[in-house]
Coordinates of C-alpha atoms in Angstrom, one line a residue:
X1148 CA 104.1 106.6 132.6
X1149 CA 106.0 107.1 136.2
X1150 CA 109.4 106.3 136.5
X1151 CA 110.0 103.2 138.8
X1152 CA 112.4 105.2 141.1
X1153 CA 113.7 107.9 142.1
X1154 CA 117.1 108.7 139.9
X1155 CA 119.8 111.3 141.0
X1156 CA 120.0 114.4 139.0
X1157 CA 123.4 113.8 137.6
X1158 CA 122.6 110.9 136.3
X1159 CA 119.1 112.1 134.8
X1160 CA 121.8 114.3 132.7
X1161 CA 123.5 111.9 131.8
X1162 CA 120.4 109.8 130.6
X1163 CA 119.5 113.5 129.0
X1164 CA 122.9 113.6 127.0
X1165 CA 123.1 110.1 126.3
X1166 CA 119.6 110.4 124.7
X1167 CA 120.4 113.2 122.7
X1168 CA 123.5 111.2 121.4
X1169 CA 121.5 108.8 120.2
X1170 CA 118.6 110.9 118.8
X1171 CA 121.6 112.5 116.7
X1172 CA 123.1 109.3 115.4
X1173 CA 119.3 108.4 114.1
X1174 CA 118.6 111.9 112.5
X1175 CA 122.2 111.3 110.7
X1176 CA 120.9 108.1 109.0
X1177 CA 117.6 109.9 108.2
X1178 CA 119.1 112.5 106.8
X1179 CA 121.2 110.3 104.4
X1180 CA 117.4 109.0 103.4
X1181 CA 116.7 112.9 102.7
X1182 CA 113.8 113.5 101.0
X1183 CA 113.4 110.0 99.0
X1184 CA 110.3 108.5 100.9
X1185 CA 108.8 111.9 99.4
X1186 CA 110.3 112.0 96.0
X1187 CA 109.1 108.0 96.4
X1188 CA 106.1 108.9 97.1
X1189 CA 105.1 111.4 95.1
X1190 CA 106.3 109.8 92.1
X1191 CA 104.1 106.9 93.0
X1192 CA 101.2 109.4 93.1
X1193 CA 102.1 110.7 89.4
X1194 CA 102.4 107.2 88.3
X1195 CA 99.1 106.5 89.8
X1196 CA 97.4 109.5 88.2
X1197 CA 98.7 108.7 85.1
X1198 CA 97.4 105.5 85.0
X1199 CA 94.3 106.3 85.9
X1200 CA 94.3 109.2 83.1
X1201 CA 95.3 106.8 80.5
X1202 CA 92.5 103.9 81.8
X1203 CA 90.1 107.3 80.7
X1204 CA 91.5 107.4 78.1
X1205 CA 91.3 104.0 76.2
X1206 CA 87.7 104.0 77.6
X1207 CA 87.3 107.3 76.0
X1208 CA 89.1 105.7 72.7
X1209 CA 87.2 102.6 72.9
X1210 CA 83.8 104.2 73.2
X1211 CA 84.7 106.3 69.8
X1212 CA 85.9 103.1 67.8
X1213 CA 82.5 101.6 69.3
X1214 CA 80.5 104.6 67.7
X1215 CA 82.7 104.2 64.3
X1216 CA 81.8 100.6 64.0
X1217 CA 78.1 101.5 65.1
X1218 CA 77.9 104.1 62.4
X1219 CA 79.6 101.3 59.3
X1220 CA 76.8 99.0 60.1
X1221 CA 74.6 101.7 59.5
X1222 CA 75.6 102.8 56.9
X1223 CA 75.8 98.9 55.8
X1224 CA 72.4 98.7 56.8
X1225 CA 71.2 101.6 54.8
X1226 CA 72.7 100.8 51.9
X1227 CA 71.3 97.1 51.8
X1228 CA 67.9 99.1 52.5
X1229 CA 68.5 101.6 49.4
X1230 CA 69.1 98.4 46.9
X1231 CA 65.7 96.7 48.6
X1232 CA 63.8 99.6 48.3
X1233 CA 65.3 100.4 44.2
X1234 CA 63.9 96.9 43.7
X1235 CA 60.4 96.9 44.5
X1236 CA 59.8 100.2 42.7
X1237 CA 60.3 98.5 39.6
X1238 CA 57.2 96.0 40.6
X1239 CA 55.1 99.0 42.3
X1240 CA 51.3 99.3 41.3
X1241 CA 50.9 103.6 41.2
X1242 CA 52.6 106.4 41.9
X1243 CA 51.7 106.6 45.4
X1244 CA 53.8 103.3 45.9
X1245 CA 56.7 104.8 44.1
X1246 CA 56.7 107.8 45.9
X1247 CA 56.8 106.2 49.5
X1248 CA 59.3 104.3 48.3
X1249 CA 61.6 106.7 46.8
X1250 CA 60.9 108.8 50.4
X1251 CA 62.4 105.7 52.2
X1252 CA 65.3 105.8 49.8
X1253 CA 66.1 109.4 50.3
X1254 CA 65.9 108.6 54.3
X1255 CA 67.9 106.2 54.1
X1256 CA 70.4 108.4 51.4
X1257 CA 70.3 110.8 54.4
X1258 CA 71.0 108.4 57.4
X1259 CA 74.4 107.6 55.5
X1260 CA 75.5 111.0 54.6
X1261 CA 74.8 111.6 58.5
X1262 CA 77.0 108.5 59.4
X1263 CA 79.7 109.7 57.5
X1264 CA 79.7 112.7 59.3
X1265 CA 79.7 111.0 62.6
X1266 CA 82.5 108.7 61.8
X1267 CA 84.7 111.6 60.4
X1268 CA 83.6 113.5 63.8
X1269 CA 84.6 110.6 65.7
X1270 CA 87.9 109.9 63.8
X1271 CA 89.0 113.4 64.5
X1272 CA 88.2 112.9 68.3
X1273 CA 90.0 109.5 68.0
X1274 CA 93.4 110.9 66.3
X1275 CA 92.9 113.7 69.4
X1276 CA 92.4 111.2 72.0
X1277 CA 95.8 108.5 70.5
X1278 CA 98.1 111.6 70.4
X1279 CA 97.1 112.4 74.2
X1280 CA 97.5 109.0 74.8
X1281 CA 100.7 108.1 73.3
X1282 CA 101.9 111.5 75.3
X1283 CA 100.8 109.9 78.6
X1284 CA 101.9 106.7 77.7
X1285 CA 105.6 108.7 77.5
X1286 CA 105.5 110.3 80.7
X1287 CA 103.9 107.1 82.6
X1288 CA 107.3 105.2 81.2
X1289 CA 109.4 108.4 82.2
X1290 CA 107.7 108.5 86.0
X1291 CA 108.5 105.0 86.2
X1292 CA 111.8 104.5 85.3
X1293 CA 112.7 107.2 87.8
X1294 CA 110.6 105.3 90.4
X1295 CA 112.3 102.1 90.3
X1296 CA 115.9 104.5 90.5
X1297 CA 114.2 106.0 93.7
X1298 CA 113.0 103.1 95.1
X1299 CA 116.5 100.7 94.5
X1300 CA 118.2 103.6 96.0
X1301 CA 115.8 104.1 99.0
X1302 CA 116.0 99.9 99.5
X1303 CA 119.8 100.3 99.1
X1304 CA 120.0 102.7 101.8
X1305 CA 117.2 101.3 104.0
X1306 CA 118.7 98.0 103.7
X1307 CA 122.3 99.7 105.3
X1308 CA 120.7 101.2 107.9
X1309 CA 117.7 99.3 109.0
X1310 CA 119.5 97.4 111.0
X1311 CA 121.3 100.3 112.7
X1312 CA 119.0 102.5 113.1
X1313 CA 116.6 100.2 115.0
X1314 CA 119.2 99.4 117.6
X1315 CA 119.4 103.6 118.2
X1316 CA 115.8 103.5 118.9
X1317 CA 116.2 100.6 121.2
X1318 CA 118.5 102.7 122.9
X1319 CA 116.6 106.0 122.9
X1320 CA 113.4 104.0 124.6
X1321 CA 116.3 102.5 127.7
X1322 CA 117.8 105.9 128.1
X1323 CA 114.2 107.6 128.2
X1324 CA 113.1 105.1 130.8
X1325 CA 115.8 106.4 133.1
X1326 CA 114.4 110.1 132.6
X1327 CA 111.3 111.9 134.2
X1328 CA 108.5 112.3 132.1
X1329 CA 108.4 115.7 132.2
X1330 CA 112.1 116.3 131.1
X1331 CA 111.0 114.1 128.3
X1332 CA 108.1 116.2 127.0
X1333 CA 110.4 119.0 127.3
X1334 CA 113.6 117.4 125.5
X1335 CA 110.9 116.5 122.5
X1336 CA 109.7 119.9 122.9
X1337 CA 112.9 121.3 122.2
X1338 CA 114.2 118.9 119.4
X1339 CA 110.8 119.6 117.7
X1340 CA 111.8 123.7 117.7
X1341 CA 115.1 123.6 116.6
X1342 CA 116.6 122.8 113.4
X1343 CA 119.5 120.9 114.2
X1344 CA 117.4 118.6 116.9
X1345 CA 119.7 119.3 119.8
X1346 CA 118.0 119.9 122.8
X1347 CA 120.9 119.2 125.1
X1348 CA 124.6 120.5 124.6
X1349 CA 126.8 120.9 126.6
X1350 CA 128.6 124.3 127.8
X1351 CA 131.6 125.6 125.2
X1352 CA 133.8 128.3 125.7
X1353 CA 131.1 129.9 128.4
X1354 CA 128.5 129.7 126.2
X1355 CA 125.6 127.8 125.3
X1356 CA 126.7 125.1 123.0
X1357 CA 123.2 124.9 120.8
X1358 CA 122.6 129.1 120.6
X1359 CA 126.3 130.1 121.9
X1360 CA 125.1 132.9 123.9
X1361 CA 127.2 133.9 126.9
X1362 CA 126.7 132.1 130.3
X1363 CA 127.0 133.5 133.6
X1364 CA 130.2 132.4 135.6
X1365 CA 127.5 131.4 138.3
X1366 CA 125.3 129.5 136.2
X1367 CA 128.2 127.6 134.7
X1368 CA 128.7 126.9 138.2
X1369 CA 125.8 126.0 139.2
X1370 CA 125.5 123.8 135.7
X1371 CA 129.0 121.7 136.9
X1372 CA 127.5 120.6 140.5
X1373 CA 125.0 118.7 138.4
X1374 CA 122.4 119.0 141.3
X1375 CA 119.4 120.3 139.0
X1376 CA 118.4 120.8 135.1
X1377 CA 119.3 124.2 134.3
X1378 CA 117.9 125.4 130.5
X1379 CA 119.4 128.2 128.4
X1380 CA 117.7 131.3 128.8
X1381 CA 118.1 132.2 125.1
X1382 CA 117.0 128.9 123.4
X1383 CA 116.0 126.5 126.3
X1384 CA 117.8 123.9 125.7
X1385 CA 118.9 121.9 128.5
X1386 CA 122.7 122.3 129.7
X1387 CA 125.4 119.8 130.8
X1388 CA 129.3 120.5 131.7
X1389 CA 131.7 119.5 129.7
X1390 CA 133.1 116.9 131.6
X1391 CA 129.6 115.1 131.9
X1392 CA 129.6 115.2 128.0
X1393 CA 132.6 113.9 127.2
X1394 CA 132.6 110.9 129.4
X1395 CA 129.2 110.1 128.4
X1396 CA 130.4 110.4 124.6
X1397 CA 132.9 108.0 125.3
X1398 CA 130.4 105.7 126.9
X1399 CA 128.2 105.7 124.0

């Protein structure tokens, strides 16, 4: 968006320098959050994952004690068949009679051995399935007692600064509205590259005060008339003199 007017350069500088005191005070208070959104984060992701590991596995568990209880009535079943198929052999007519019905028995005699099998399969699995469980279970409790540490300590510190730090970003909109648009893509530019986020400084003992390479006598000159933007032509950050910075840092 265009500026509404036409600003002198000195004050553009200022604006510049002003901006980048105030981009400083917020990195500060963001750098006292350090990494806890992420560790926040992240340790709402292992919770999450967890709990979505152990809901598989109480599914997993419940499906076995399902196919345990399945295989008792069976075997209940069977059994009940055995002792009504004992009984009508002693009332059968021939030997054809008593055979079919000694062939059910021995099915049956069968199905139940079979069972047994199943449910001792299944209790293994189960026993399997409770240990990985009850390890889960352990880690889910761990992840979220160090959650709620990391998230009353990122509330705490939130909480301090909110308040703060939403006033610096009030300020960092004014002073950009005073600045062309084109020294602000380049400022961003700049902050974005460097570590420290400084993408103005002023000049220090002839030298560049974000790379502290030497600066020519004429360029320092040329940097105190304040009548254009002159970059470093090591790191490009933008230059003020030290007068401009100092009365603008008692300003702010």
């Amino acid at each position: 968006m265009a500026k509404a007017k036409e600003i002198k350069v000195e004050d553009k500088l200022k604006a510049l320098y002003k901006l980048q005191l105030v981009d400083s005070k917020i990195d500060k208070i963001r750098i006292v959050r350090g990494e806890l959104p992420l560790e926040v984060q992240d340790l709402e992701d292992d919770v999450a994952g967890l709990q979505t590991r152990i809901d598989k596995i109480n599914e997993e568990i419940s499906d076995l004690d399902n196919t345990i209880s399945g295989k008792k009535n069976l075997i209940i079943d069977a059994e009940t068949g055995i002792e009504k198929y004992k009984g009508q052999q002693n009332n059968v007519r021939n030997n054809r009679e008593y055979d079919s019905l000694s062939k059910e028995i021995e099915f049956q005699t069968l199905e139940i051995e079979l069972a047994n099998k199943r449910i001792k399969e299944a209790k293994i699995k189960l026993d399997g399935k409770k240990d990985i469980l009850t390890e889960n279970e352990t880690k889910i409790n761990a992840r979220q007692d160090e959650l709620k540490l990391k998230q009353d300590e990122l509330e705490s510190i939130v909480n301090e600064t909110e308040k703060e730090e939403k006033a610096l970003e009030a300020d960092s909109v004014k002073a950009e509205a005073l600045i062309d648009d084109r020294l602000v893509i380049g400022y961003k530019r700049v902050r974005n590259s460097v570590r420290n986020g400084l993408a103005v400084v002023s000049v220090e003992r002839e030298s560049c005060g974000g790379c502290f390479n030497k600066i020519p006598p004429q360029r320092q000159l040329e940097i105190s008339l304040r009548k254009k933007v002159i970059v470093c032509e090591h790191c490009g950050r933008i230059l003020v003199d030290p007068d401009l910075a100092e009365a603008v840092a008692e300003k702010a």
